[in-house]
Amino acid sequence: MTTAPTRIKPAVHFTLALASLALAGFFSFAWYERYWKWRECFNSEGRCYDPVDGIMVAQAGPVWGSLALGFLVLAVVFVVRYQRSRRTVHRRH
């Protein structure tokens, strides 16, 4: 016995797109705060110390940037799926 594949509703795609976009924004902010602001301060070991604020920042820009980019791509995928699922729902009626 085979069952028909279940379709995900457009609202689920939209919600997943918003969640992915929110996470992309969060990781973009983390990338800016933990790497971009300090990019000229890093030494050869990948560390930066700000004596004014007493902050030691390790160079983890690729990690934060990769997460931001990954969630942004995922958000685009969910937006495309949302558009396709809306067209499919409208064709049925």
Coordinates of N, CA and C in Angstrom, one line a residue:
M1 N 0.8 -1.2 0.0 CA 0.0 0.0 0.0 C 0.9 1.2 0.0
T2 N 0.7 2.1 -0.9 CA 1.5 3.3 -1.0 C 0.6 4.5 -0.6
T3 N 1.2 5.4 0.0 CA 0.4 6.6 0.4 C 0.9 7.8 -0.4
A4 N 0.0 8.7 -0.7 CA 0.4 9.9 -1.4 C 1.3 10.8 -0.6
P5 N 2.3 11.4 -1.1 CA 3.1 12.3 -0.3 C 2.3 13.5 0.2
T6 N 2.6 13.8 1.5 CA 1.9 14.9 2.1 C 2.5 16.2 1.7
R7 N 1.7 17.2 1.5 CA 2.2 18.5 1.1 C 2.3 19.4 2.4
I8 N 3.3 20.2 2.5 CA 3.4 21.1 3.6 C 2.6 22.3 3.2
K9 N 1.9 22.8 4.2 CA 1.0 24.0 3.9 C 1.9 25.2 3.8
P10 N 1.4 26.2 3.0 CA 2.1 27.4 2.8 C 2.5 28.2 4.1
A11 N 1.6 28.1 5.1 CA 1.9 28.8 6.3 C 3.1 28.2 7.0
V12 N 3.3 26.9 6.9 CA 4.5 26.3 7.5 C 5.8 26.8 6.8
H13 N 5.7 26.9 5.5 CA 6.9 27.4 4.7 C 7.2 28.9 5.1
F14 N 6.1 29.6 5.2 CA 6.2 31.0 5.6 C 6.8 31.2 7.0
T15 N 6.4 30.4 7.9 CA 6.9 30.4 9.3 C 8.4 30.0 9.3
L16 N 8.7 29.0 8.6 CA 10.1 28.5 8.5 C 11.0 29.6 7.9
A17 N 10.5 30.3 6.9 CA 11.2 31.3 6.2 C 11.5 32.5 7.2
L18 N 10.5 32.9 8.0 CA 10.6 33.9 8.9 C 11.6 33.5 10.0
A19 N 11.5 32.3 10.5 CA 12.5 31.8 11.5 C 13.9 31.8 11.0
S20 N 14.1 31.3 9.8 CA 15.4 31.3 9.2 C 16.0 32.7 9.0
L21 N 15.1 33.6 8.6 CA 15.5 35.0 8.4 C 15.9 35.6 9.7
A22 N 15.1 35.3 10.8 CA 15.5 35.9 12.1 C 16.8 35.3 12.6
L23 N 17.1 34.1 12.4 CA 18.3 33.5 12.8 C 19.5 34.1 11.9
A24 N 19.2 34.3 10.6 CA 20.3 34.9 9.8 C 20.6 36.3 10.3
G25 N 19.6 37.0 10.7 CA 19.8 38.4 11.3 C 20.6 38.3 12.6
F26 N 20.2 37.4 13.4 CA 20.9 37.2 14.7 C 22.4 36.9 14.5
F27 N 22.7 35.9 13.6 CA 24.1 35.6 13.4 C 24.8 36.6 12.6
S28 N 24.1 37.4 11.8 CA 24.8 38.6 11.1 C 25.2 39.6 12.2
F29 N 24.3 39.9 13.1 CA 24.6 40.8 14.2 C 25.8 40.3 15.0
A30 N 25.8 39.0 15.3 CA 26.9 38.4 16.1 C 28.2 38.5 15.3
W31 N 28.2 38.3 13.9 CA 29.3 38.4 13.1 C 29.9 39.9 13.1
Y32 N 29.0 40.8 13.1 CA 29.4 42.2 13.1 C 30.0 42.5 14.5
E33 N 29.4 42.1 15.6 CA 29.8 42.5 16.9 C 31.1 41.7 17.3
R34 N 31.3 40.5 16.8 CA 32.4 39.7 17.3 C 33.6 39.7 16.3
Y35 N 33.3 40.2 15.1 CA 34.4 40.2 14.1 C 34.6 41.5 13.4
W36 N 33.6 42.0 12.7 CA 33.7 43.1 11.8 C 34.2 44.4 12.5
K37 N 33.7 44.7 13.7 CA 34.1 45.8 14.4 C 35.6 45.8 14.8
W38 N 36.1 44.6 15.0 CA 37.5 44.4 15.5 C 38.4 43.9 14.4
R39 N 38.0 43.9 13.1 CA 38.8 43.3 12.1 C 40.3 43.8 11.9
E40 N 40.5 45.1 12.3 CA 41.8 45.7 12.1 C 42.7 45.5 13.4
C41 N 42.1 45.0 14.4 CA 42.8 44.8 15.7 C 43.4 43.5 15.9
F42 N 43.0 42.5 15.1 CA 43.4 41.1 15.3 C 44.9 40.9 15.1
N43 N 45.6 40.2 16.0 CA 47.0 40.0 15.8 C 47.2 38.7 15.0
S44 N 48.4 38.2 14.9 CA 48.8 37.0 14.2 C 48.1 35.7 14.8
E45 N 47.8 35.8 16.0 CA 47.2 34.6 16.7 C 45.7 34.7 16.6
G46 N 45.1 35.7 16.0 CA 43.7 35.8 15.8 C 42.9 36.3 17.0
R47 N 43.6 37.1 17.8 CA 43.0 37.7 19.0 C 43.1 39.2 19.0
C48 N 42.2 39.8 19.7 CA 42.2 41.3 19.8 C 41.8 41.6 21.3
Y49 N 42.6 42.5 21.9 CA 42.3 43.0 23.2 C 42.0 44.5 23.2
D50 N 40.9 44.9 23.7 CA 40.5 46.3 23.8 C 40.7 46.7 25.3
P51 N 41.8 47.5 25.6 CA 42.0 47.8 26.9 C 41.0 48.8 27.5
V52 N 40.3 49.6 26.6 CA 39.3 50.5 27.1 C 38.1 49.8 27.7
D53 N 37.6 48.8 26.9 CA 36.4 48.1 27.4 C 36.8 46.8 28.2
G54 N 38.1 46.4 28.1 CA 38.5 45.2 28.8 C 38.0 43.9 28.1
I55 N 37.9 44.0 26.8 CA 37.3 42.9 26.0 C 38.4 42.1 25.2
M56 N 38.4 40.8 25.3 CA 39.3 40.0 24.5 C 38.4 39.3 23.5
V57 N 38.7 39.5 22.2 CA 37.9 39.0 21.1 C 38.7 38.0 20.3
A58 N 38.2 36.8 20.1 CA 38.9 35.8 19.3 C 38.3 35.9 17.9
Q59 N 39.1 35.6 16.9 CA 38.7 35.7 15.5 C 37.8 34.5 15.2
A60 N 36.5 34.7 15.2 CA 35.6 33.6 14.9 C 34.7 34.1 13.8
G61 N 35.1 35.0 13.0 CA 34.3 35.6 11.9 C 33.8 34.6 10.9
P62 N 34.6 33.6 10.5 CA 34.1 32.6 9.5 C 32.9 31.8 10.1
V63 N 33.0 31.5 11.4 CA 31.9 30.7 12.0 C 30.6 31.5 12.0
W64 N 30.6 32.8 12.5 CA 29.4 33.6 12.6 C 28.9 33.9 11.1
G65 N 29.8 34.2 10.2 CA 29.4 34.5 8.9 C 28.8 33.3 8.1
S66 N 29.4 32.1 8.4 CA 28.9 30.9 7.7 C 27.5 30.6 8.2
L67 N 27.2 30.8 9.5 CA 25.9 30.5 10.1 C 24.9 31.6 9.5
A68 N 25.3 32.8 9.4 CA 24.4 33.8 8.9 C 24.1 33.6 7.4
L69 N 25.1 33.2 6.7 CA 24.9 32.9 5.2 C 24.0 31.7 5.0
G70 N 24.3 30.7 5.8 CA 23.5 29.4 5.8 C 22.0 29.6 6.0
F71 N 21.7 30.4 7.1 CA 20.3 30.6 7.4 C 19.7 31.6 6.4
L72 N 20.5 32.5 5.8 CA 19.9 33.3 4.7 C 19.5 32.5 3.5
V73 N 20.4 31.6 3.1 CA 20.1 30.7 2.0 C 18.9 29.8 2.3
L74 N 18.8 29.3 3.5 CA 17.7 28.5 4.0 C 16.4 29.3 3.9
A75 N 16.4 30.6 4.3 CA 15.3 31.5 4.2 C 14.8 31.6 2.8
V76 N 15.8 31.8 1.9 CA 15.4 32.0 0.5 C 14.7 30.7 -0.1
V77 N 15.3 29.5 0.3 CA 14.7 28.3 -0.1 C 13.2 28.2 0.4
F78 N 13.0 28.5 1.7 CA 11.6 28.4 2.2 C 10.7 29.5 1.5
V79 N 11.2 30.6 1.1 CA 10.4 31.6 0.4 C 10.0 31.0 -0.9
V80 N 10.9 30.4 -1.6 CA 10.6 29.8 -2.9 C 9.6 28.7 -2.8
R81 N 9.8 27.9 -1.8 CA 8.8 26.8 -1.5 C 7.5 27.4 -1.1
Y82 N 7.5 28.4 -0.4 CA 6.2 29.1 0.0 C 5.5 29.6 -1.3
Q83 N 6.2 30.2 -2.2 CA 5.6 30.7 -3.4 C 5.0 29.5 -4.2
R84 N 5.8 28.4 -4.3 CA 5.3 27.3 -5.1 C 4.1 26.6 -4.5
S85 N 4.1 26.5 -3.1 CA 3.0 25.8 -2.5 C 1.8 26.7 -2.5
R86 N 1.9 28.0 -2.6 CA 0.7 28.9 -2.7 C 0.1 28.7 -4.1
R87 N 1.0 28.6 -5.1 CA 0.5 28.4 -6.5 C -0.2 27.1 -6.6
T88 N 0.3 26.0 -6.0 CA -0.3 24.7 -6.0 C -1.7 24.7 -5.3
V89 N -1.8 25.4 -4.2 CA -3.0 25.5 -3.5 C -4.1 26.2 -4.3
H90 N -3.7 27.3 -4.9 CA -4.6 28.1 -5.7 C -5.1 27.4 -7.0
R91 N -4.3 26.5 -7.5 CA -4.6 25.8 -8.7 C -5.7 24.7 -8.4
R92 N -5.7 24.2 -7.2 CA -6.6 23.1 -6.8 C -8.0 23.7 -6.7
H93 N -8.2 24.9 -6.3 CA -9.5 25.5 -6.1 C -10.1 26.0 -7.3

